[in-house]
Coordinates of C-alpha atoms in Angstrom, one line a residue:
M30 CA -29.8 9.8 14.5
A31 CA -31.2 7.6 17.0
K32 CA -33.4 4.5 17.3
A33 CA -36.9 5.2 18.6
C34 CA -39.5 2.8 19.9
W35 CA -43.0 3.1 21.2
V36 CA -43.5 1.7 24.7
D37 CA -47.0 1.3 26.4
E38 CA -46.8 1.9 30.1
E39 CA -49.9 0.3 30.7
E40 CA -48.3 -3.1 29.2
T41 CA -45.1 -2.5 30.9
P42 CA -46.1 -3.4 34.6
D43 CA -42.4 -4.3 35.8
K44 CA -41.5 -1.4 37.8
E45 CA -37.8 -2.2 37.8
L46 CA -37.9 -2.5 34.1
C47 CA -39.5 1.1 33.7
K48 CA -37.1 2.4 36.3
A49 CA -34.1 1.1 34.2
L50 CA -35.5 2.2 30.8
S51 CA -35.9 5.7 32.3
E52 CA -32.4 5.9 33.4
G53 CA -30.9 5.1 29.9
V54 CA -33.2 6.8 27.5
T55 CA -35.3 10.1 27.1
L56 CA -39.0 10.1 27.3
R57 CA -41.2 12.9 25.7
N58 CA -44.5 13.4 24.3
K59 CA -44.6 13.4 20.6
G60 CA -47.2 16.1 20.1
P61 CA -51.0 16.2 19.0
Q62 CA -50.1 14.9 15.5
Y63 CA -49.9 11.5 17.1
E64 CA -53.0 11.7 19.3
S65 CA -55.1 10.3 16.9
Q66 CA -52.9 7.2 17.0
R67 CA -51.9 7.0 20.6
T68 CA -53.7 7.7 23.9
L69 CA -52.6 10.5 26.1
N70 CA -51.4 8.2 28.9
K71 CA -48.9 6.5 26.4
R72 CA -45.6 8.0 25.8
S73 CA -42.9 7.7 22.9
L74 CA -39.8 6.4 24.2
V75 CA -36.7 7.6 22.4
L76 CA -33.4 6.2 22.9
D77 CA -29.8 5.8 21.5
E78 CA -29.7 2.3 20.8
E79 CA -26.1 2.2 21.0
S80 CA -25.6 3.8 24.1
F81 CA -28.5 1.9 25.5
E82 CA -27.0 -1.3 24.7
K83 CA -23.5 -0.3 26.0
T84 CA -25.2 0.8 29.3
F85 CA -27.4 -2.3 29.8
L86 CA -26.7 -5.1 27.2
I87 CA -22.8 -5.5 27.5
C88 CA -20.6 -6.7 30.0
A89 CA -18.3 -3.9 31.4
V90 CA -15.2 -6.3 31.6
C91 CA -14.9 -8.1 28.1
R92 CA -17.5 -5.5 26.1
D93 CA -19.3 -8.5 24.7
S94 CA -23.1 -8.7 24.4
F95 CA -25.0 -10.8 27.0
T96 CA -26.8 -12.0 23.9
N97 CA -24.1 -14.5 23.6
P98 CA -25.7 -17.7 25.3
L99 CA -22.3 -18.7 26.6
K100 CA -22.0 -15.5 28.5
P101 CA -25.2 -15.1 30.7
P102 CA -25.4 -11.7 32.9
K103 CA -24.9 -12.8 36.6
L104 CA -25.6 -10.5 39.4
L105 CA -23.0 -9.8 42.1
P106 CA -24.2 -8.8 45.7
C107 CA -23.5 -5.2 45.0
H108 CA -26.2 -5.5 42.1
H109 CA -23.7 -5.0 39.3
S110 CA -23.7 -7.5 36.4
F111 CA -21.1 -9.1 34.5
C112 CA -20.9 -12.3 32.3
L113 CA -20.2 -15.6 33.9
P114 CA -16.9 -16.1 32.1
C115 CA -15.3 -12.7 33.3
I116 CA -16.4 -13.5 36.9
K117 CA -14.9 -16.9 36.6
A118 CA -11.5 -15.2 35.4
L119 CA -11.5 -12.8 38.1
F120 CA -11.9 -15.6 40.7
R121 CA -9.1 -17.6 39.0
T122 CA -6.8 -14.7 39.0
E123 CA -7.5 -14.0 42.5
V124 CA -7.0 -17.7 43.5
E125 CA -3.7 -17.8 41.6
Y126 CA -2.4 -14.8 43.4
R127 CA -3.2 -16.2 47.0
Q128 CA -1.5 -19.5 45.9
S129 CA 1.5 -17.8 45.0
L130 CA 1.8 -16.3 48.2
T131 CA 1.0 -19.4 50.0
P132 CA 2.1 -22.6 47.9
S133 CA 0.7 -25.1 50.4
L134 CA -2.9 -23.8 49.6
R135 CA -2.5 -25.4 45.9
G136 CA -5.2 -28.0 44.9
M137 CA -7.4 -27.2 48.1
P138 CA -10.7 -25.4 48.0
T139 CA -10.3 -21.8 48.5
A140 CA -12.5 -18.9 49.4
V141 CA -11.2 -15.6 48.2
S142 CA -12.3 -11.8 48.2
L143 CA -13.5 -10.6 44.9
H144 CA -13.7 -6.7 44.0
C145 CA -16.6 -5.5 41.9
P146 CA -15.0 -4.1 38.7
T147 CA -17.4 -1.2 38.7
C148 CA -17.8 -0.1 42.3
R149 CA -14.9 -2.0 43.6
G150 CA -17.2 -3.5 46.4
N151 CA -15.8 -6.8 47.8
F152 CA -17.3 -10.1 49.0
I153 CA -15.9 -13.5 49.7
T154 CA -16.9 -16.4 47.5
T155 CA -16.0 -19.9 46.5
E156 CA -15.8 -21.4 43.1
E157 CA -19.1 -23.2 43.8
N158 CA -20.8 -20.1 44.8
V159 CA -19.4 -18.1 41.6
R160 CA -21.3 -20.9 39.5
T161 CA -24.4 -20.5 41.4
L162 CA -24.6 -16.8 41.1
P163 CA -28.1 -15.6 40.2
T164 CA -29.0 -14.5 36.8
D165 CA -29.8 -10.7 36.5
H166 CA -33.4 -11.0 35.2
R167 CA -33.3 -7.3 34.6
V168 CA -30.8 -7.6 31.8
V169 CA -32.8 -10.7 30.5
Q170 CA -36.0 -8.5 30.5
L171 CA -34.2 -5.6 28.6
L172 CA -32.8 -8.2 26.0
D173 CA -36.5 -9.3 25.5
F174 CA -37.5 -5.9 25.3
V175 CA -35.1 -5.0 22.6
K176 CA -35.8 -8.0 20.5
H177 CA -39.6 -7.6 20.4
T178 CA -39.9 -3.8 20.4
E179 CA -40.6 -2.1 17.1
R180 CA -37.9 0.3 16.3
Y181 CA -37.5 2.9 13.6
T182 CA -34.8 5.7 12.9
V183 CA -35.6 9.2 14.0
S184 CA -33.5 12.0 12.9
F185 CA -32.8 14.9 15.3
C186 CA -32.1 18.5 14.6
S187 CA -28.4 19.6 14.8
K188 CA -29.4 22.7 16.2
H189 CA -31.9 22.1 18.5
K190 CA -31.6 19.3 20.9
L191 CA -33.9 16.4 21.0
Q192 CA -36.0 18.1 18.3
A193 CA -37.3 15.8 15.8
L194 CA -37.1 16.7 12.0
N195 CA -41.0 16.7 11.4
F196 CA -41.2 19.5 8.8
F197 CA -39.7 20.5 5.4
C198 CA -38.6 24.0 4.2
E199 CA -39.3 23.8 0.5
P200 CA -37.2 27.0 -0.6
C201 CA -34.4 25.9 1.4
I202 CA -34.8 22.0 0.5
Q203 CA -34.0 21.1 4.1
P204 CA -36.0 19.0 6.7
V205 CA -36.4 21.3 9.8
C206 CA -37.8 20.8 13.4
R207 CA -40.5 22.6 15.1
D208 CA -38.3 25.1 16.6
C209 CA -36.8 25.8 13.3
T210 CA -40.0 26.8 11.9
V211 CA -40.6 29.3 14.6
L212 CA -36.7 30.7 14.6
E213 CA -34.9 30.3 11.2
H214 CA -37.4 29.3 8.6
K215 CA -40.7 31.6 9.3
E216 CA -43.2 31.7 6.7
Q217 CA -43.2 35.6 7.1
D218 CA -39.7 35.5 5.6
G219 CA -40.6 33.5 2.7
H220 CA -40.3 30.3 4.0
L221 CA -42.7 27.8 2.7
V222 CA -42.7 24.9 5.6
M223 CA -44.8 21.9 5.1
D224 CA -45.1 18.4 7.1
L225 CA -42.4 16.2 6.3
S226 CA -44.9 13.5 4.9
E227 CA -46.4 15.8 2.5
A228 CA -42.8 16.7 1.2
L229 CA -41.9 13.1 1.0
E230 CA -45.2 12.4 -0.9
K231 CA -44.7 15.5 -3.3
Y232 CA -40.9 14.9 -3.9
T233 CA -40.8 11.0 -3.8
P234 CA -41.1 11.0 -7.7
V235 CA -38.6 13.6 -8.3
L236 CA -36.3 11.7 -5.7
D237 CA -37.1 8.3 -7.6
T238 CA -36.2 10.0 -11.0
A239 CA -33.1 11.1 -9.4
V240 CA -32.2 7.6 -8.0
T241 CA -32.9 6.3 -11.3
D242 CA -30.6 8.8 -13.1
M243 CA -27.9 8.2 -10.6
D244 CA -27.9 4.4 -11.1
N245 CA -27.9 5.0 -14.8
E246 CA -25.1 7.4 -14.6
A247 CA -23.4 5.1 -12.0
A248 CA -23.7 2.2 -14.6
M249 CA -22.2 4.4 -17.3
L250 CA -19.4 5.5 -15.1
E251 CA -18.7 1.6 -14.5
K252 CA -18.7 1.0 -18.3
K253 CA -16.2 3.9 -18.5
Q254 CA -14.1 2.8 -15.7
E255 CA -14.1 -1.0 -17.4
T256 CA -12.8 0.7 -20.6
L257 CA -10.2 2.7 -18.8
D258 CA -9.1 -0.6 -16.9
T259 CA -8.8 -2.3 -20.3
A260 CA -6.8 0.5 -21.6
T261 CA -4.6 0.4 -18.6
K262 CA -4.0 -3.3 -19.4
K263 CA -3.2 -2.4 -22.9
L264 CA -1.0 0.1 -22.0
E265 CA 1.1 -2.4 -19.8
E266 CA 1.4 -4.6 -23.0
V267 CA 2.3 -1.8 -25.0
R268 CA 5.0 -0.6 -22.2
A269 CA 6.5 -4.1 -22.3
D270 CA 6.7 -4.3 -26.1
L271 CA 8.2 -0.9 -26.2
L272 CA 10.9 -1.8 -23.6
K273 CA 11.6 -5.2 -25.7
N274 CA 11.9 -3.5 -29.0
I275 CA 14.3 -0.8 -27.4
H276 CA 16.3 -3.5 -25.8
D277 CA 16.5 -5.8 -28.9
T278 CA 17.4 -2.6 -31.0
F279 CA 20.2 -1.5 -28.6
G280 CA 21.3 -5.1 -28.3
R281 CA 21.9 -5.5 -32.1
L282 CA 24.0 -2.0 -32.1
K283 CA 25.9 -3.1 -29.0
Q284 CA 26.6 -6.4 -30.9
Q285 CA 27.9 -4.6 -33.9
L286 CA 29.9 -2.4 -31.8
A287 CA 31.6 -5.4 -29.9
E288 CA 32.3 -7.0 -33.2
R289 CA 33.8 -3.9 -34.6
E290 CA 35.6 -3.4 -31.6
R291 CA 37.2 -7.1 -31.6
E292 CA 37.8 -6.5 -35.4
L293 CA 39.8 -3.2 -34.6
E294 CA 41.7 -5.0 -31.8
S295 CA 42.6 -7.8 -34.0
I296 CA 43.9 -5.3 -36.7
A297 CA 45.9 -3.4 -34.0
E298 CA 47.4 -6.6 -32.6
N299 CA 48.4 -7.7 -36.1
E300 CA 50.1 -4.3 -37.2
V301 CA 51.9 -3.9 -34.2
N302 CA 53.2 -7.5 -34.0
K303 CA 54.3 -7.2 -37.6
E304 CA 56.2 -4.1 -36.8
K305 CA 57.6 -5.8 -33.6
K306 CA 58.9 -8.9 -35.8
K307 CA 60.8 -6.5 -37.9
L308 CA 62.3 -4.9 -34.9
D309 CA 63.0 -8.3 -33.6
E310 CA 64.9 -9.5 -36.8
K311 CA 66.9 -6.2 -36.7
V312 CA 68.0 -6.9 -33.3
E313 CA 68.9 -10.6 -34.3
L314 CA 70.9 -9.4 -37.3
L315 CA 72.9 -6.9 -35.0
S316 CA 73.3 -9.6 -32.5
S317 CA 74.8 -11.9 -35.1
R318 CA 77.0 -9.3 -36.7
R319 CA 78.3 -8.3 -33.1
K320 CA 78.8 -12.0 -32.2
T321 CA 80.8 -12.4 -35.5
L322 CA 83.0 -9.3 -34.7
L323 CA 83.6 -10.5 -31.3
D324 CA 84.5 -13.9 -32.4
H325 CA 87.1 -12.7 -35.0
S326 CA 88.6 -10.0 -32.6
S327 CA 88.9 -12.9 -30.1
T328 CA 90.6 -15.1 -32.7
L329 CA 92.9 -12.6 -33.8
K330 CA 94.3 -11.5 -30.5
Q331 CA 95.0 -15.3 -29.7
A332 CA 96.8 -15.7 -33.0
K333 CA 98.9 -12.8 -32.2
E334 CA 99.7 -14.0 -28.6
E335 CA 100.7 -17.2 -30.5
S336 CA 102.5 -15.7 -33.4
S337 CA 100.5 -17.7 -35.8
I338 CA 101.3 -15.6 -38.7
E339 CA 99.0 -17.5 -41.1
E340 CA 96.1 -17.5 -38.8
M341 CA 96.5 -13.7 -38.3
F342 CA 96.2 -13.1 -42.0
S343 CA 93.5 -15.4 -42.4
I344 CA 91.4 -13.7 -39.8
H345 CA 92.4 -10.2 -41.1
Q346 CA 91.2 -11.6 -44.5
Q347 CA 88.0 -12.5 -43.3
Y348 CA 87.4 -9.2 -41.7
R349 CA 88.2 -7.4 -44.9
E350 CA 85.5 -9.4 -46.7
Y351 CA 83.2 -8.3 -43.7
R352 CA 84.0 -4.9 -44.2
S353 CA 83.5 -5.0 -47.9
Q354 CA 79.6 -5.9 -47.4
P355 CA 77.3 -3.0 -47.2
P356 CA 76.7 -1.7 -43.6
I357 CA 73.5 -2.7 -41.8
K358 CA 71.3 0.3 -42.1
I359 CA 68.6 0.7 -39.3
R360 CA 66.4 3.6 -39.8
E361 CA 65.5 3.8 -36.0
I362 CA 69.0 4.5 -35.5
D363 CA 70.4 6.1 -38.6
D364 CA 67.3 8.0 -39.4
G365 CA 66.1 8.3 -35.9
V366 CA 62.5 7.3 -37.0
M367 CA 60.2 4.4 -36.1
T368 CA 56.9 3.1 -36.8
T369 CA 53.9 3.7 -34.3
F370 CA 50.2 3.3 -34.6
S371 CA 47.3 5.3 -33.2
F372 CA 43.3 4.9 -33.4
N373 CA 41.4 7.2 -35.7
A374 CA 38.0 7.6 -34.5
R375 CA 37.4 10.2 -37.1
D376 CA 33.4 9.5 -37.0
E377 CA 33.1 9.5 -33.2
S378 CA 31.7 12.9 -32.8
I379 CA 29.3 12.1 -36.1
I380 CA 28.3 8.7 -34.6
S381 CA 27.7 10.0 -30.9
S382 CA 25.5 12.9 -32.2
R383 CA 23.5 10.0 -34.1
I384 CA 23.3 7.9 -31.1
N385 CA 22.0 10.6 -28.9
N386 CA 19.3 11.4 -31.3
F387 CA 18.8 7.5 -32.3
G388 CA 15.2 6.5 -32.0
D389 CA 12.1 8.0 -30.5
I390 CA 8.9 6.9 -29.0
G391 CA 5.9 7.4 -31.5
A392 CA 2.3 8.1 -30.0
K393 CA -0.9 7.6 -32.0
V394 CA -4.5 7.8 -30.9
E395 CA -6.6 4.5 -31.2
S396 CA -10.2 4.3 -31.0
T397 CA -11.1 2.3 -27.7
F398 CA -15.0 2.7 -27.6
S399 CA -17.3 1.0 -29.7
Y400 CA -20.4 3.1 -28.5
R401 CA -21.3 6.5 -27.4
Y402 CA -21.9 7.5 -23.9
P403 CA -24.8 9.7 -23.2
T404 CA -23.9 13.3 -22.3
S405 CA -27.2 14.7 -20.8
R406 CA -27.6 14.7 -17.2
S407 CA -30.6 15.2 -15.2
T408 CA -31.2 18.4 -13.2
Y409 CA -32.1 17.6 -9.6
K410 CA -34.6 19.8 -8.1

């Protein structure tokens, strides 16, 4: 695609402007179909607007357009143009470099040699001379030319260079150029070629209908998308509720398990402590009996040594009375048995199985549409 504009050479007397235009654009006759509208001494000027602006209307240094009033095009002695801020920047850079080599020059008026960024041609200038560089009026004229020239878009054939798509092959439903009608879309091969304007006039109603149908379907798709967006938001709410319900349910189960755990721990502590208390009582009883025996034995020995007959027989009598008492029976020793405890997880496998299968996620279909969408589609011809 390229931007095309009509230029009347009789009304463009500036030879430099015509020369500049001819360097950046392609000139060709449009053909006899335009002769009734144009005279033969006027030609159609077809140009790539982007390439044209890049070549003539943009500063080659900063890539900004000369249409910016703060960036007027200034002409260097080598006849290349750049915007004034870029030329000033080049001058300042060169001045700072020279002053860095010779610090004594700081603050003094300086003339330096500048190099053109395009051709590398050099010239000596001062800051005052940079400010007074002449404006490139060719660029100004080109800006005015682009501003006041009528432009329209031309489609070129992808197969044949610079051939406009002025025709339409009806069987192929394809715009073609003049060369296409001679090479690929011959009438003798069954191709029906008509002028592009006729094709547009013929198919404009069909295209308008297609546009209307596409707009209607686009609006319908937009409504469907809005419904899906609402359904998506609803699903987000459902997801939050699901997770909350799962969390709450398992939280209650965890609380019950924790309470049962604490209950069993308490029972275990009580039972073990009761049995331990019995053993402690037996140990205390054995210790008391042993102490009594040791005391009698020690007293009897002392009485014998002192030949205290009365005391000896008194102690002996006490011992006989002790022996007359029933012996202490401790089953852990006499019978070789003791009480122990274990945790009976008799329902663990059943509970584990039920936990593994506990709960599920149910799904149900709800109506989200309050109207029916049309299902018919237009056939594009």
